[in-house]
Structure formats: structure tokens, C-alpha cells
Tab-separated table of C-alpha atoms and ligand atoms in Angstrom:
chain	number	residue	atom	x	y	z
A	1	UNK	CA	76.312	110.561	90.033
A	2	UNK	CA	77.637	108.080	92.650
A	3	UNK	CA	80.990	107.321	91.148
A	4	UNK	CA	82.893	110.030	89.041
A	5	UNK	CA	86.607	108.617	88.105
A	6	UNK	CA	88.267	111.213	86.160
A	7	UNK	CA	91.459	110.992	84.317
A	8	UNK	CA	93.155	108.567	86.891
A	9	UNK	CA	96.970	107.545	86.161
A	10	UNK	CA	98.143	104.161	88.275
A	11	UNK	CA	101.205	102.728	88.360
A	12	UNK	CA	102.583	99.244	89.858
A	13	UNK	CA	106.021	100.507	90.755
A	14	UNK	CA	107.593	102.127	87.559
A	15	UNK	CA	104.912	100.465	85.372
A	16	UNK	CA	102.200	102.665	84.155
A	17	UNK	CA	99.193	100.541	83.807
A	18	UNK	CA	96.359	103.003	83.965
A	19	UNK	CA	96.236	106.005	81.179
A	20	UNK	CA	93.843	108.719	82.224
A	21	UNK	CA	91.017	106.457	82.881
A	22	UNK	CA	87.702	108.234	83.328
A	23	UNK	CA	84.087	106.518	83.971
A	24	UNK	CA	80.892	107.462	85.535
A	25	UNK	CA	77.976	105.332	87.383
A	26	UNK	CA	74.843	106.788	88.210
A	27	UNK	CA	72.454	105.553	91.177
A	28	UNK	CA	70.943	102.603	90.337
A	29	UNK	CA	72.694	101.808	87.373
A	30	UNK	CA	74.466	98.847	86.134
A	31	UNK	CA	77.876	99.309	84.255
A	32	UNK	CA	80.168	96.902	82.925
A	33	UNK	CA	83.468	97.570	82.273
A	34	UNK	CA	84.963	94.876	79.456
A	35	UNK	CA	88.135	94.190	78.199
A	36	UNK	CA	90.671	91.197	78.124
A	37	UNK	CA	92.862	89.568	80.621
A	38	UNK	CA	95.570	91.957	81.585
A	39	UNK	CA	93.532	95.295	80.377
A	40	UNK	CA	93.367	96.787	83.596
A	41	UNK	CA	90.022	95.811	85.146
A	42	UNK	CA	91.245	94.652	88.426
A	43	UNK	CA	93.705	97.970	88.746
A	44	UNK	CA	90.622	100.102	87.749
A	45	UNK	CA	89.062	98.396	91.237
A	46	UNK	CA	92.171	98.519	93.091
A	47	UNK	CA	92.291	101.999	92.465
A	48	UNK	CA	88.907	103.067	93.174
A	49	UNK	CA	89.234	101.152	96.773
A	50	UNK	CA	92.508	102.777	97.453
A	51	UNK	CA	94.547	99.312	97.368
A	52	UNK	CA	96.784	100.934	94.599
A	53	UNK	CA	95.899	104.315	94.421
A	54	UNK	CA	96.269	106.552	91.489
A	55	UNK	CA	99.199	108.628	91.386
A	56	UNK	CA	96.906	111.708	89.788
A	57	UNK	CA	93.365	112.107	88.971
A	58	UNK	CA	90.336	112.187	91.162
A	59	UNK	CA	87.937	109.711	92.327
A	60	UNK	CA	84.448	111.123	93.928
A	61	UNK	CA	82.216	108.729	95.462
A	62	UNK	CA	79.054	110.179	96.607
A	63	UNK	CA	80.754	113.902	95.829
A	64	UNK	CA	83.396	113.160	98.355
A	65	UNK	CA	87.001	112.807	97.150
A	66	UNK	CA	88.219	109.255	97.776
A	67	UNK	CA	91.811	109.143	96.547
A	68	UNK	CA	94.210	109.596	99.262
A	69	UNK	CA	91.962	107.637	101.507
A	70	UNK	CA	92.460	104.343	103.092
A	71	UNK	CA	90.757	101.088	101.872
A	72	UNK	CA	88.610	100.472	104.924
A	73	UNK	CA	87.618	104.123	105.009
A	74	UNK	CA	86.613	103.844	101.528
A	75	UNK	CA	84.528	100.482	102.350
A	76	UNK	CA	83.184	102.524	105.102
A	77	UNK	CA	81.701	105.192	103.136
A	78	UNK	CA	79.773	102.645	101.302
A	79	UNK	CA	81.847	100.533	98.773
A	80	UNK	CA	81.396	96.925	98.421
A	81	UNK	CA	84.448	95.166	96.673
A	82	UNK	CA	84.114	91.236	95.596
A	83	UNK	CA	87.536	90.784	94.435
A	84	UNK	CA	88.224	87.947	91.994
A	85	UNK	CA	89.761	85.452	94.658
A	86	UNK	CA	86.747	84.696	96.418
A	87	UNK	CA	87.690	85.561	99.897
A	88	UNK	CA	85.492	83.854	102.568
A	89	UNK	CA	86.310	82.416	105.720
A	90	UNK	CA	86.950	78.520	104.908
A	91	UNK	CA	86.500	77.146	108.594
A	92	UNK	CA	83.550	79.271	109.325
A	93	UNK	CA	80.100	78.161	108.122
A	94	UNK	CA	77.824	79.801	105.673
A	95	UNK	CA	75.623	81.592	108.197
A	96	UNK	CA	79.028	82.625	110.229
A	97	UNK	CA	80.581	84.103	106.963
A	98	UNK	CA	77.275	86.274	106.648
A	99	UNK	CA	77.184	87.311	110.121
A	100	UNK	CA	80.795	88.399	110.633
A	101	UNK	CA	80.307	90.844	107.499
A	102	UNK	CA	77.060	92.593	108.570
A	103	UNK	CA	77.357	96.451	109.278
A	104	UNK	CA	74.776	99.090	109.594
A	105	UNK	CA	73.560	100.998	106.716
A	106	UNK	CA	74.553	104.644	106.382
A	107	UNK	CA	71.494	106.015	105.290
A	108	UNK	CA	67.748	105.171	105.283
A	109	UNK	CA	68.223	102.340	102.698
A	110	UNK	CA	66.609	99.064	103.335
A	111	UNK	CA	68.509	96.747	105.468
A	112	UNK	CA	70.272	93.552	104.076
A	113	UNK	CA	69.278	91.146	106.747
A	114	UNK	CA	70.222	87.255	106.784
A	115	UNK	CA	66.336	86.804	105.812
A	116	UNK	CA	66.598	88.955	103.007
A	117	UNK	CA	69.829	87.580	101.689
A	118	UNK	CA	68.266	84.172	101.957
A	119	UNK	CA	65.446	85.287	100.246
A	120	UNK	CA	67.678	86.272	97.303
A	121	UNK	CA	69.970	83.643	97.339
A	122	UNK	CA	67.756	80.436	98.542
A	123	UNK	CA	70.857	78.145	98.071
A	124	UNK	CA	72.771	79.783	100.858
A	125	UNK	CA	70.105	79.185	103.166
A	126	UNK	CA	69.855	75.479	102.387
A	127	UNK	CA	73.961	75.691	102.899
A	128	UNK	CA	73.918	77.555	105.975
A	129	UNK	CA	75.902	75.162	108.319
A	130	UNK	CA	78.385	73.917	105.701
A	131	UNK	CA	82.046	75.280	106.052
A	132	UNK	CA	83.352	77.604	103.429
A	133	UNK	CA	85.848	74.892	102.745
A	134	UNK	CA	83.332	72.616	101.457
A	135	UNK	CA	81.674	74.901	99.014
A	136	UNK	CA	81.934	74.557	95.032
A	137	UNK	CA	83.281	77.617	93.304
A	138	UNK	CA	79.907	78.688	92.231
A	139	UNK	CA	78.618	78.477	95.866
A	140	UNK	CA	81.744	80.389	97.007
A	141	UNK	CA	81.354	83.429	94.578
A	142	UNK	CA	77.532	83.553	96.185
A	143	UNK	CA	78.780	83.931	99.482
A	144	UNK	CA	80.678	86.432	98.769
A	145	UNK	CA	78.563	88.666	96.888
A	146	UNK	CA	76.155	87.717	99.699
A	147	UNK	CA	78.828	88.660	102.436
A	148	UNK	CA	79.540	92.138	100.723
A	149	UNK	CA	75.677	93.046	100.541
A	150	UNK	CA	75.687	92.074	104.298
A	151	UNK	CA	77.970	95.628	104.597
A	152	UNK	CA	75.015	97.558	103.032
A	153	UNK	CA	77.284	98.985	100.228
A	154	UNK	CA	75.922	101.936	98.320
A	155	UNK	CA	78.081	100.459	95.263
A	156	UNK	CA	79.013	97.040	94.673
A	157	UNK	CA	82.259	96.361	92.672
A	158	UNK	CA	81.910	92.913	91.038
A	159	UNK	CA	85.264	91.730	89.343
A	160	UNK	CA	85.049	88.796	87.057
A	161	UNK	CA	82.338	87.084	89.010
A	162	UNK	CA	81.758	84.746	85.953
A	163	UNK	CA	85.337	83.634	85.899
A	164	UNK	CA	86.175	79.982	86.256
A	165	UNK	CA	82.762	78.883	86.845
A	166	UNK	CA	80.336	76.302	84.493
A	167	UNK	CA	78.141	77.506	82.118
A	168	UNK	CA	75.014	76.772	84.019
A	169	UNK	CA	76.338	78.425	87.180
A	170	UNK	CA	77.092	81.426	85.200
A	171	UNK	CA	73.448	81.673	84.357
A	172	UNK	CA	72.255	81.198	87.851
A	173	UNK	CA	74.847	84.132	88.872
A	174	UNK	CA	73.491	86.574	86.009
A	175	UNK	CA	69.688	85.758	87.465
A	176	UNK	CA	71.356	86.627	91.029
A	177	UNK	CA	72.694	89.810	89.636
A	178	UNK	CA	69.398	91.076	88.123
A	179	UNK	CA	67.686	90.203	91.620
A	180	UNK	CA	70.379	92.443	93.419
A	181	UNK	CA	69.540	95.189	90.808
A	182	UNK	CA	66.174	95.081	91.401
A	183	UNK	CA	67.013	95.759	95.072
A	184	UNK	CA	68.115	99.019	93.931
A	185	UNK	CA	71.857	98.078	94.419
A	186	UNK	CA	74.353	100.139	91.971
A	187	UNK	CA	76.879	98.020	90.450
A	188	UNK	CA	79.897	98.436	88.571
A	189	UNK	CA	80.847	94.987	86.751
A	190	UNK	CA	84.256	93.929	85.423
A	191	UNK	CA	83.921	91.131	82.818
A	192	UNK	CA	85.897	89.326	80.126
A	193	UNK	CA	82.803	87.525	79.447
A	194	UNK	CA	81.333	90.371	77.503
A	195	UNK	CA	77.985	88.473	76.393
A	196	UNK	CA	77.135	87.956	80.230
A	197	UNK	CA	77.997	91.578	81.320
A	198	UNK	CA	76.193	93.207	78.556
A	199	UNK	CA	73.202	91.309	79.284
A	200	UNK	CA	73.082	92.490	82.633
A	201	UNK	CA	74.149	96.014	81.956
A	202	UNK	CA	72.703	99.504	81.255
A	203	UNK	CA	75.971	100.902	80.007
A	204	UNK	CA	79.313	99.574	79.366
A	205	UNK	CA	82.980	100.818	78.925
A	206	UNK	CA	85.685	99.106	76.851
A	207	UNK	CA	89.065	99.061	78.354
A	208	UNK	CA	92.446	97.753	76.549
A	209	UNK	CA	96.131	98.288	77.496
A	210	UNK	CA	94.989	100.595	80.384
A	211	UNK	CA	92.913	102.972	78.164
A	212	UNK	CA	89.218	103.521	77.802
A	213	UNK	CA	88.452	102.790	74.123
A	214	UNK	CA	84.666	103.129	74.155
A	215	UNK	CA	81.967	103.996	76.251
A	216	UNK	CA	78.203	103.756	75.406
A	217	UNK	CA	74.606	102.276	75.717
A	218	UNK	CA	74.887	98.515	75.352
A	219	UNK	CA	73.004	98.681	72.249
A	220	UNK	CA	75.310	100.722	70.597
A	221	UNK	CA	78.064	98.645	72.067
A	222	UNK	CA	76.385	95.691	70.692
A	223	UNK	CA	76.194	97.087	67.269
A	224	UNK	CA	79.696	98.102	67.289
A	225	UNK	CA	81.540	95.435	65.196
A	226	UNK	CA	84.991	96.825	65.175
A	227	UNK	CA	85.098	97.508	69.087
A	228	UNK	CA	83.845	94.221	69.843
A	229	UNK	CA	86.535	92.694	67.265
A	230	UNK	CA	89.522	94.516	68.206
A	231	UNK	CA	88.934	94.774	71.937
A	232	UNK	CA	86.453	92.149	72.885
A	233	UNK	CA	87.308	88.797	71.188
A	234	UNK	CA	83.663	88.440	70.354
B	301	ATP	P1	93.035	89.733	84.486
B	301	ATP	O1	91.891	89.428	84.147
B	301	ATP	O2	94.114	89.361	84.606
B	301	ATP	O3	92.206	90.534	86.286
B	301	ATP	P2	92.493	92.877	84.059
B	301	ATP	O4	92.059	93.424	83.059
B	301	ATP	O5	91.790	92.754	85.277
B	301	ATP	O6	92.987	91.474	83.877
B	301	ATP	P3	94.882	93.958	85.534
B	301	ATP	O7	94.636	92.732	86.532
B	301	ATP	O8	94.236	95.274	86.103
B	301	ATP	O9	94.051	93.638	84.104
B	301	ATP	O10	96.582	93.917	85.130
B	301	ATP	C1	96.805	95.309	84.082
B	301	ATP	C2	98.062	95.007	83.934
B	301	ATP	O11	98.869	95.167	85.220
B	301	ATP	C3	98.706	93.695	83.490
B	301	ATP	O12	99.496	94.082	82.035
B	301	ATP	C4	99.173	93.210	84.530
B	301	ATP	O13	100.569	92.338	84.222
B	301	ATP	C5	100.068	94.396	85.411
B	301	ATP	N1	99.757	94.068	86.641
B	301	ATP	C6	99.084	93.551	87.340
B	301	ATP	N2	99.237	93.247	89.060
B	301	ATP	C7	100.372	93.837	88.880
B	301	ATP	C8	101.375	93.952	89.772
B	301	ATP	N3	101.246	93.838	91.115
B	301	ATP	N4	102.773	94.156	89.452
B	301	ATP	C9	103.098	94.801	88.078
B	301	ATP	N5	101.942	94.555	87.259
B	301	ATP	C10	100.939	94.418	87.410
């Protein structure tokens, strides 16, 4: 097991947001965390990254307890976080954005190089000299994911990558995530767009009001009309 979140409780000040949240991700899997706006998906990722540490519970990454570690330490251990608000350097070019994000892999995994990124993201190669400022929303999202991969993470956290993108771009993004999976990257994907996320995932969790309401295979989830109606608005 690469990630094991056990019974975490996370607060913003006095507001108790996550209630006893547990979830697991195995190496090589793609797991989705589904839920509506405000359900607690981003807070779960912020808890894992140490940005809003849980007040109780445990989070183990590759067997190591990471609650109490700082965000940069958690990133260095191999967690790559792609936040909702695509953080790229707008005055740097695509190529420069990729280069500044490059980190050596921690183990013998095949390294992400600029060449390999361009093979998986041919569009970024075409755009390599363009400044971040002049990229479309979909291109920015691609670059944010590519940048995070340049850090050679063992686990990729994607927070609502499809948000705000046109349907055709969402389809391309889906194909891209499939390619990344094929490269052996383990992915935890938070989405409101459950149709999109379920197509890409092996297993799924449903979160609502800061509580995990369901977990199971995608097949089981797709057949569970009650859960979908109650929590996913599909
Ligand atoms: P979204 O699609 O909006 O990101 P989400 O499932 O990721 O939805 P969270 O962002 O984790 O949801 O929010 C969970 C709850 O925490 C919401 O009720 C939200 O209002 C609350 N919340 C989020 N950030 C803060 C904050 N900084 N201070 C107080 N409450 C917050």
C-alpha cells in the first residue's frame, strides 16, 4: 500500500471539516475521490500534503507516518500535488516551467525527462517557447500536471483537473491521464465530474459533508443508483 489515510479529522479553525476519513491507495492504482462542491475533497488533499494537517488520525505514505511533516518534506518523499488553481509561472515559457520543476527520482523508477514529457504531451512540445501567460486553460492544466511529473512523484494527487475545461479538452485530459497511468504512476483523483473520473479509475470513494459515504470498485459504484443519486448528482 502506497498511501494509507486512517481516521483523520481536519479543521479550519473551529470548523470540523473532515470526520474520521479513511482511504487507501495501492501502488499502480488509480483511485478517485468523488463528491460535490464543498464535500471535502480539497481538504483531504490539503491534509495529505501537510498544508492543513489533521488534528487526529494517521497518514502513512510508503509506510512512513507523514502527519506532522511539512509540505515540502512530504513532496520530497514523493507526493506530487496538482492543486485546483493551476500554479505555473506565467512569465516563464513552457520549457522553463518544466525545467525548474525537475527533481531526481528517489528510487530506480524510470525518470521523467523533458523528452519523455514531450512524448506523452506532444502539445507541450509545440508550445515549448510560449509563456505561461499565453496558454489556454486546458494547456495550463496539462503544463501543471507535466511539471508535477518532472518531480518524479510516486503518487500523483490531481485535484479536479477537469474543472472549467470544455468537453473536448476534458476528453483529451482523460486520454492524457490514461497515458500517465500506463507509465506506472499511481494516481488519486478528486472530481465532481464522476463520469469522467470513473472512466479512469480502478476504485472509488464517495465523500459528502466531510465523511466517506461509500467505497468500492467502479463497477459496483456505477451500479449503485442510490449512492449516485444521493451524493453525486448523476
Ligand atoms: P470544491 O470543489 O469546492 O473544492 P471540495 O470537495 O474540495 O469542494 P473543500 O474545499 O475541501 O471541498 O471544502 C470542504 C468544506 O470546508 C466546505 O464546507 C468549505 O466551505 C470549507 N472550507 C474550505 N476552505 C476553508 C477555509 N479556509 N476556512 C473555512 N472553511 C473552509
